[in-house]
Short mmCIF file of C-alpha atoms in Angstrom, two decimals:
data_model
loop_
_atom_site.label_atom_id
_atom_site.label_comp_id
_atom_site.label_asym_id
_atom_site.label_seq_id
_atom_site.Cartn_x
_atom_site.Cartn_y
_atom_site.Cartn_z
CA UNK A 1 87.65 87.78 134.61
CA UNK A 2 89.36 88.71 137.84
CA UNK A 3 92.40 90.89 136.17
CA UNK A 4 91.29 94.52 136.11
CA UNK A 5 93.44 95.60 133.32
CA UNK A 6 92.49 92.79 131.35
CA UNK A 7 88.92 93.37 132.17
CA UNK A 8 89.31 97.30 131.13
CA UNK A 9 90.97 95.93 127.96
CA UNK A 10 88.08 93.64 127.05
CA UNK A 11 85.60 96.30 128.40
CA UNK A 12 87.44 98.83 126.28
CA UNK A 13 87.38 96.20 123.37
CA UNK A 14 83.17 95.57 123.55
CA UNK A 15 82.36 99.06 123.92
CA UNK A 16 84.07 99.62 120.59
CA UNK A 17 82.08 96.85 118.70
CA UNK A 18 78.62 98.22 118.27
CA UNK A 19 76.97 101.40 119.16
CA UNK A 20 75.25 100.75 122.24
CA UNK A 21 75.20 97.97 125.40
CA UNK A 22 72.91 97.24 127.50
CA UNK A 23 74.37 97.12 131.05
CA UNK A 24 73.16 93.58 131.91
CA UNK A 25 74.65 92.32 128.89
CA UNK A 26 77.86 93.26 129.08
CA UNK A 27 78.11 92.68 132.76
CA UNK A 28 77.46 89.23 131.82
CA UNK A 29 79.74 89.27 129.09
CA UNK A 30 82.37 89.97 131.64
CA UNK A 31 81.41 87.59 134.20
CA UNK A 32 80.71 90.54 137.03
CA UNK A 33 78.05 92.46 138.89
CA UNK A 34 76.65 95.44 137.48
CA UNK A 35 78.38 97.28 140.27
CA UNK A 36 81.75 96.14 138.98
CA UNK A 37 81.10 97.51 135.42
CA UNK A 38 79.88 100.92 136.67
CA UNK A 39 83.23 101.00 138.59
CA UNK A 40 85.39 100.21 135.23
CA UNK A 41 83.42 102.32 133.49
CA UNK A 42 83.85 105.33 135.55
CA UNK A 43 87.76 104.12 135.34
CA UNK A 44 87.71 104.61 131.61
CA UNK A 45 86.06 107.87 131.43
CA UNK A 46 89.07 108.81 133.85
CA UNK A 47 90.97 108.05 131.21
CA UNK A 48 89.77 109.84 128.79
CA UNK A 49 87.38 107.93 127.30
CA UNK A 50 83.59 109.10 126.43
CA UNK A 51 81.31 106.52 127.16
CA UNK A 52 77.37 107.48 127.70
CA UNK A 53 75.07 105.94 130.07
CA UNK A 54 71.44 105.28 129.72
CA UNK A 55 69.15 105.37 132.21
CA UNK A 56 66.30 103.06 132.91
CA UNK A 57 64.93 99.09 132.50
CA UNK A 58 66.92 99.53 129.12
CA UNK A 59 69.61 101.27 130.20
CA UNK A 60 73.33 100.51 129.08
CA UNK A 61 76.45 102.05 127.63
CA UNK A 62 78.12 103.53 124.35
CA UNK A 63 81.46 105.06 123.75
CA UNK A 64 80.68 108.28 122.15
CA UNK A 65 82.65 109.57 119.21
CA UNK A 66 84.87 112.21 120.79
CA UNK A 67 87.58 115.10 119.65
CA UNK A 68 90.22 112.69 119.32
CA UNK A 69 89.84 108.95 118.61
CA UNK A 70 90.84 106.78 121.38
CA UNK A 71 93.63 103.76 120.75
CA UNK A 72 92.04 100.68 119.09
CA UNK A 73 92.36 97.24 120.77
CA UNK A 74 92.06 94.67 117.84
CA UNK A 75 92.93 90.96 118.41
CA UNK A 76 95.38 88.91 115.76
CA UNK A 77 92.41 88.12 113.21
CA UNK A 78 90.79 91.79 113.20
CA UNK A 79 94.42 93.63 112.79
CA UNK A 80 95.00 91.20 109.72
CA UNK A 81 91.91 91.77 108.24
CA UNK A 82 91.93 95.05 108.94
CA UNK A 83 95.62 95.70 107.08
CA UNK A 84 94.24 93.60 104.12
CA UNK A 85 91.06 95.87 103.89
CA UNK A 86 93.15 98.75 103.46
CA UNK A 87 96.00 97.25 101.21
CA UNK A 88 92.62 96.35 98.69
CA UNK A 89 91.13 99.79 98.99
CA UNK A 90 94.31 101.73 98.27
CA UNK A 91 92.96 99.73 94.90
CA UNK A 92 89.58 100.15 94.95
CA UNK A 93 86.66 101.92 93.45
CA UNK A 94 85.66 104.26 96.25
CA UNK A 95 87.01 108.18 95.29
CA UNK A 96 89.27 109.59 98.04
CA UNK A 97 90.16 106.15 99.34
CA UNK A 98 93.31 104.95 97.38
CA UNK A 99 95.57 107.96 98.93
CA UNK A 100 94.05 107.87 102.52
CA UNK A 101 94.33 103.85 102.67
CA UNK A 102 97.78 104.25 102.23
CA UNK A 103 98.79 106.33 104.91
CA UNK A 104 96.71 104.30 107.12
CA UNK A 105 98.20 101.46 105.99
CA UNK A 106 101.55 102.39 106.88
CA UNK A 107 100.49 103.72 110.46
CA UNK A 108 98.72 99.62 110.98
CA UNK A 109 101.85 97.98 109.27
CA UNK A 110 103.97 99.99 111.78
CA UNK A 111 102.66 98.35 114.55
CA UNK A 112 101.90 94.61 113.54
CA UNK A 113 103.88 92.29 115.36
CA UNK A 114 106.46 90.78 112.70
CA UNK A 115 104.42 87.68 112.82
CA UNK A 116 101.37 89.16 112.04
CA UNK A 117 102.98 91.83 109.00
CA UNK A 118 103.90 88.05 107.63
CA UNK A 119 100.60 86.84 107.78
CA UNK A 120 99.92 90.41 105.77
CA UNK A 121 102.05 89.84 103.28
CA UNK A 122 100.95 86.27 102.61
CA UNK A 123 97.74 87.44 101.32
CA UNK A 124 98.91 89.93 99.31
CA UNK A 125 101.24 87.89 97.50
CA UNK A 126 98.60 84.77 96.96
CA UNK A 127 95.97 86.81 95.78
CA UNK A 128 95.39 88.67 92.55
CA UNK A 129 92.22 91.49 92.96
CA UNK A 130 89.92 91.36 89.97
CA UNK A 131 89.59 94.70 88.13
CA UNK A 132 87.16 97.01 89.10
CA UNK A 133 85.72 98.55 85.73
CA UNK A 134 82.46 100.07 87.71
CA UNK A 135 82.14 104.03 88.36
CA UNK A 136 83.75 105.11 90.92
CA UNK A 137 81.83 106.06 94.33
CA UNK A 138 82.46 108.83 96.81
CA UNK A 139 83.62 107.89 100.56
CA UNK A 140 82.00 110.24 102.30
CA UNK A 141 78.53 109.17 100.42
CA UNK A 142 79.39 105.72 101.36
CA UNK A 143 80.26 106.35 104.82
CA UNK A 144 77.12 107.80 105.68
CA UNK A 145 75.19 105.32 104.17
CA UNK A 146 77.28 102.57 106.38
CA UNK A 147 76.75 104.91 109.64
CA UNK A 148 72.88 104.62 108.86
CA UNK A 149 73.03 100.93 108.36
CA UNK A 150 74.72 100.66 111.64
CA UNK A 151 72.41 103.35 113.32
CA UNK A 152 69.24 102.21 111.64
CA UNK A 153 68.35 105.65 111.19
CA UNK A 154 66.44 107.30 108.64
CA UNK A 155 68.02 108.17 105.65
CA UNK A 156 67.02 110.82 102.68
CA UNK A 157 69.10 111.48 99.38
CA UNK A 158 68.67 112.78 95.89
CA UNK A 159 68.98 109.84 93.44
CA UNK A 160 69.02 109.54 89.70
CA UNK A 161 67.94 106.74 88.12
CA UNK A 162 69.07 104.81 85.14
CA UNK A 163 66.37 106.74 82.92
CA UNK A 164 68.19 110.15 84.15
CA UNK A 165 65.29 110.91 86.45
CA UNK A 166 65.78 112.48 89.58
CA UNK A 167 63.85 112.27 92.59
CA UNK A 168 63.77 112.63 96.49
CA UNK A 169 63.60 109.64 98.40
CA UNK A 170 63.10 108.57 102.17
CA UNK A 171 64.28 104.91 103.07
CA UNK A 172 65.15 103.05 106.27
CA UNK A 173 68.51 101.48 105.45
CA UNK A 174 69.60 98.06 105.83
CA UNK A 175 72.80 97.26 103.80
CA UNK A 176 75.43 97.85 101.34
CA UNK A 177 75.77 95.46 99.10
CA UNK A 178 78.98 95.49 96.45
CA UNK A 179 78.16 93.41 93.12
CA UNK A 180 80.05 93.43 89.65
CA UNK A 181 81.96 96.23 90.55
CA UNK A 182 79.58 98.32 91.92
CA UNK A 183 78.18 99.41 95.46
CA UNK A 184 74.38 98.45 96.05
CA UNK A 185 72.20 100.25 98.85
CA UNK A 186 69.37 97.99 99.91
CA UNK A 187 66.76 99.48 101.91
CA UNK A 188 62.72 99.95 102.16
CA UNK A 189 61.59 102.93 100.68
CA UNK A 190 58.87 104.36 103.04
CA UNK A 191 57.29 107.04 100.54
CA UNK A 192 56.50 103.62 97.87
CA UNK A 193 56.43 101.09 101.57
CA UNK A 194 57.91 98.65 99.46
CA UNK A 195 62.12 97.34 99.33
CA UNK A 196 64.43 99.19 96.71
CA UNK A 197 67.65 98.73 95.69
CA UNK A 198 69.90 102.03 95.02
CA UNK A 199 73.04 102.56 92.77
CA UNK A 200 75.41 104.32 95.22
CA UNK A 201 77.02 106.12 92.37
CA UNK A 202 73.60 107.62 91.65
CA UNK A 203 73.30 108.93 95.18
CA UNK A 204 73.52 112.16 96.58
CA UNK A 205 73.38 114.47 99.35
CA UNK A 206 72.12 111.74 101.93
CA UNK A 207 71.21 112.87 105.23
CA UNK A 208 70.30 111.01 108.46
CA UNK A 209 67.20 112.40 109.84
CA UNK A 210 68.14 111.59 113.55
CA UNK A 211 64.43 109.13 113.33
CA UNK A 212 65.52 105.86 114.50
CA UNK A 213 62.92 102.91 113.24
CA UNK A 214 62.56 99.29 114.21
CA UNK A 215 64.43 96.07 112.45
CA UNK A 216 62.15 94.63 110.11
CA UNK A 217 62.66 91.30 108.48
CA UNK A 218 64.60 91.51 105.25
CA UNK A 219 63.16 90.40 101.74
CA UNK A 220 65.45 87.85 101.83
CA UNK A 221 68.31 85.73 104.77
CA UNK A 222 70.99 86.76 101.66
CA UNK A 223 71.03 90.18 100.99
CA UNK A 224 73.23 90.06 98.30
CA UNK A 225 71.65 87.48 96.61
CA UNK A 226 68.23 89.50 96.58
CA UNK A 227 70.05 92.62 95.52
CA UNK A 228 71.36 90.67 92.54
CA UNK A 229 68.20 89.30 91.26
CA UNK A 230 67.08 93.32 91.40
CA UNK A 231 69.96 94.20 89.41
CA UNK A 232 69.75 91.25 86.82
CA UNK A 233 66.04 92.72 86.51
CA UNK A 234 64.16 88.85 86.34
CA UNK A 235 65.00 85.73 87.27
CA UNK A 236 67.55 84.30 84.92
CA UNK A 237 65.49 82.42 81.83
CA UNK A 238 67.87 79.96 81.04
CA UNK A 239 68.22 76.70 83.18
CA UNK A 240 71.61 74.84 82.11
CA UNK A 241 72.60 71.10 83.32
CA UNK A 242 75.98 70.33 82.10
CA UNK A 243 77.80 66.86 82.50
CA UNK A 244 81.49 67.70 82.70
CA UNK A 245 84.44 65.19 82.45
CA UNK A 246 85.95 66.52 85.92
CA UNK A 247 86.12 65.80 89.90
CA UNK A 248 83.36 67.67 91.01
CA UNK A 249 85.75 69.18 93.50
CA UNK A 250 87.73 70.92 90.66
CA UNK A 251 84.88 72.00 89.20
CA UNK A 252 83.15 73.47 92.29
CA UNK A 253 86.36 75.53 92.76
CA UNK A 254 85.50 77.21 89.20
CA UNK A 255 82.11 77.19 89.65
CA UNK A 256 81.78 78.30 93.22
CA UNK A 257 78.10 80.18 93.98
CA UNK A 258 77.10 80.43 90.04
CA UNK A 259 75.80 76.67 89.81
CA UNK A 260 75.55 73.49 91.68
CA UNK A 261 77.73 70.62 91.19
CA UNK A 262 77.11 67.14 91.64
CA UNK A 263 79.28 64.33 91.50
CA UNK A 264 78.75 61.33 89.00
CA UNK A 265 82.09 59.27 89.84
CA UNK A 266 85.48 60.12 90.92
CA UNK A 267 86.25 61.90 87.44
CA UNK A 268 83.19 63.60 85.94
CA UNK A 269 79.94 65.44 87.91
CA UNK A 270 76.88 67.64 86.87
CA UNK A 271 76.78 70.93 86.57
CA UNK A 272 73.06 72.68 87.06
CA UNK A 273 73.41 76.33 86.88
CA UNK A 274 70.76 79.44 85.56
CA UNK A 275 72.09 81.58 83.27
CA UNK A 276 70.90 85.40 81.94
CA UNK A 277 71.74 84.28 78.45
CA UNK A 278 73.62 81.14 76.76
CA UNK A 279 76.94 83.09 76.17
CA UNK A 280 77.61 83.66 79.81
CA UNK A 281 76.86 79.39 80.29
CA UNK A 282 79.38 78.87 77.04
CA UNK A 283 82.13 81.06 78.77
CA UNK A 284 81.83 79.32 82.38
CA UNK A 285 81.58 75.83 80.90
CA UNK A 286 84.53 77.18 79.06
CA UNK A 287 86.77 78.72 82.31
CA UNK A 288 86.68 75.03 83.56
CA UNK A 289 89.08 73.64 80.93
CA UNK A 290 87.74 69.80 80.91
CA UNK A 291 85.28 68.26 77.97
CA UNK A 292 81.74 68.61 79.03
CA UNK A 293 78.50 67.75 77.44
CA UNK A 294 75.17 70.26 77.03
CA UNK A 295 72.35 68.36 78.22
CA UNK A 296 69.99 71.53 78.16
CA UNK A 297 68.89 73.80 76.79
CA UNK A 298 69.41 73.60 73.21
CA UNK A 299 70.08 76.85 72.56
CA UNK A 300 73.42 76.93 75.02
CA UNK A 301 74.96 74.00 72.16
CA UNK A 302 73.90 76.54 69.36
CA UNK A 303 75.94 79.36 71.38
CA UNK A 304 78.85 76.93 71.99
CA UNK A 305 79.39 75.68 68.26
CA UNK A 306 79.23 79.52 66.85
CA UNK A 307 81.64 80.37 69.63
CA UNK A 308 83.93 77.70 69.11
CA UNK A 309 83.60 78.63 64.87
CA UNK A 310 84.90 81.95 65.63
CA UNK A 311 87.61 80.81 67.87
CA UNK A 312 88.56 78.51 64.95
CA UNK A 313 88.24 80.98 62.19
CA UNK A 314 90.32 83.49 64.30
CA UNK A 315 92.96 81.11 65.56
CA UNK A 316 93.80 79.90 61.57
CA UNK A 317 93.94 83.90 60.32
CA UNK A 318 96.46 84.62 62.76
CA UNK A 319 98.71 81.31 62.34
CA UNK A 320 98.58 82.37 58.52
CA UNK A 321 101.77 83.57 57.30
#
């Protein structure tokens, strides 16, 4: 990269990525000599910006958080995703968010390029946000949390658990996890050496203690999948194969990451799915609107028939004059 300003730009752009660089990486990410970055470097600090050096084998760079936030440089897919972020938390369940996504909203919106603002608008008017019926979380709570994730420092909070309990605990944080509604911490609790998985809503008072730690490998590649079999408590009992009389490709769209669908022919595929109880099977089976036939478990047809005898019963009192 043999433009200066562009290289500042893209400099400017790494440096607000993560928290820290190390010098020969960036370098190389720029394509020039570690003499050359120390020179752009000292150009942005002219400018105003606060960027740290470390010293040493290890050495590299950070842009420190300063008194006043220096301009974001966010290429075409990060501005979009960043003004549909903020158009779904002006919605959301996080407390205090609603009013200041708005305002930020309008500052982003402001500046899109008119082909971009489209782009914007497109996904707001294609896509209809679930409720959110779980308690509502506090930002500030949440942004710490995130910060510690990001830092991997040590984190310590009050938390109450779902027996009313309360207790101190001391975790190294890994991620935040949000799952029917509600906002998950995962992390590995160092006073029990063992992973947990928090409520955020039951957190409080968390505190970074300034202790970085190492990475360690996570209890599983999917974090949210792990936090979910946490939350659900065991692994779900009931194991469901369903043929359905439906392109697998329609019913993969309905399905999505609940079962696994295979196709038979052109117009009907299996469905193999585990489900926490039958009634949850009966209503997915039921969301795909084609014919289908139980092949197990038992139990699921049982569920189906008494749901489909109340539907009946229901449907025939209300057509009654």
């Amino acid at each position: 990269m043999t433009d200066p300003s562009a290289r500042m730009l893209r400099l400017l752009s790494l440096l607000q990525t993560q928290r820290h660089w190390p010098g020969d990486e960036l370098a190389d990410r720029l394509a020039v000599s570690r003499r050359t970055l120390r020179r752009d470097i000292d150009r942005l600090r002219e400018l105003g910006y606060p960027v740290e050096a470390t010293p040493g084998v290890a050495g590299g760079y950070r842009l420190r958080a300063g008194t006043a936030m220096p301009p974001l440089l966010l290429d075409d897919e990060e501005a979009v995703a960043v003004a549909v972020g903020l158009r779904t938390a002006a919605a959301g369940a996080v407390t205090g968010v609603g009013e200041t996504s708005v305002r930020a909203l309008a500052k982003v919106a402001g500046l899109l390029p008119p082909r971009l603002r489209h782009q914007v608008d497109a996904v707001a008017a294609y896509t209809v946000p679930a409720p959110l019926a779980g308690p509502r979380v506090d930002v500030a709570v949440l942004t710490t949390l995130a910060s510690a994730c990001q830092a991997q420092e040590e984190l310590c909070f009050a938390y109450t658990d779902r027996t009313g309990a309360d207790s101190a605990r001391r975790v190294e944080p890994y991620r935040l996890v949000a799952l029917g509604g509600r906002w998950y911490l995962l992390a590995a609790d160092l006073d029990r050496d063992d992973w947990r998985t928090f409520r955020v809503d039951r957190i409080s008072a968390p505190t970074t203690s300034g202790r970085r730690f190492p990475a360690r490998p996570l209890p599983d590649e999917d974090a949210a999948a792990y936090v979910r079999r946490g939350v659900d408590g065991t692994v779900p009992r009931h194991q469901v194969l369903a043929v359905i009389a439906a392109p697998a490709r329609q019913v993969g769209a309905v399905v999505g990451g609940w079962g696994q669908v295979e196709a038979i022919d052109a117009t009907s595929c299996r469905v193999r799915m585990e489900a926490a109880s039958p009634a949850w099977a009966a209503m997915l089976l039921g969301i795909v609107g084609a014919p289908f036939e139980v092949v197990e478990p038992p139990e699921l047809l049982t569920t189906i028939r008494a749901i489909g005898e109340l539907f009946t019963t229901s449907a025939a009192a209300q057509s009654m004059p």
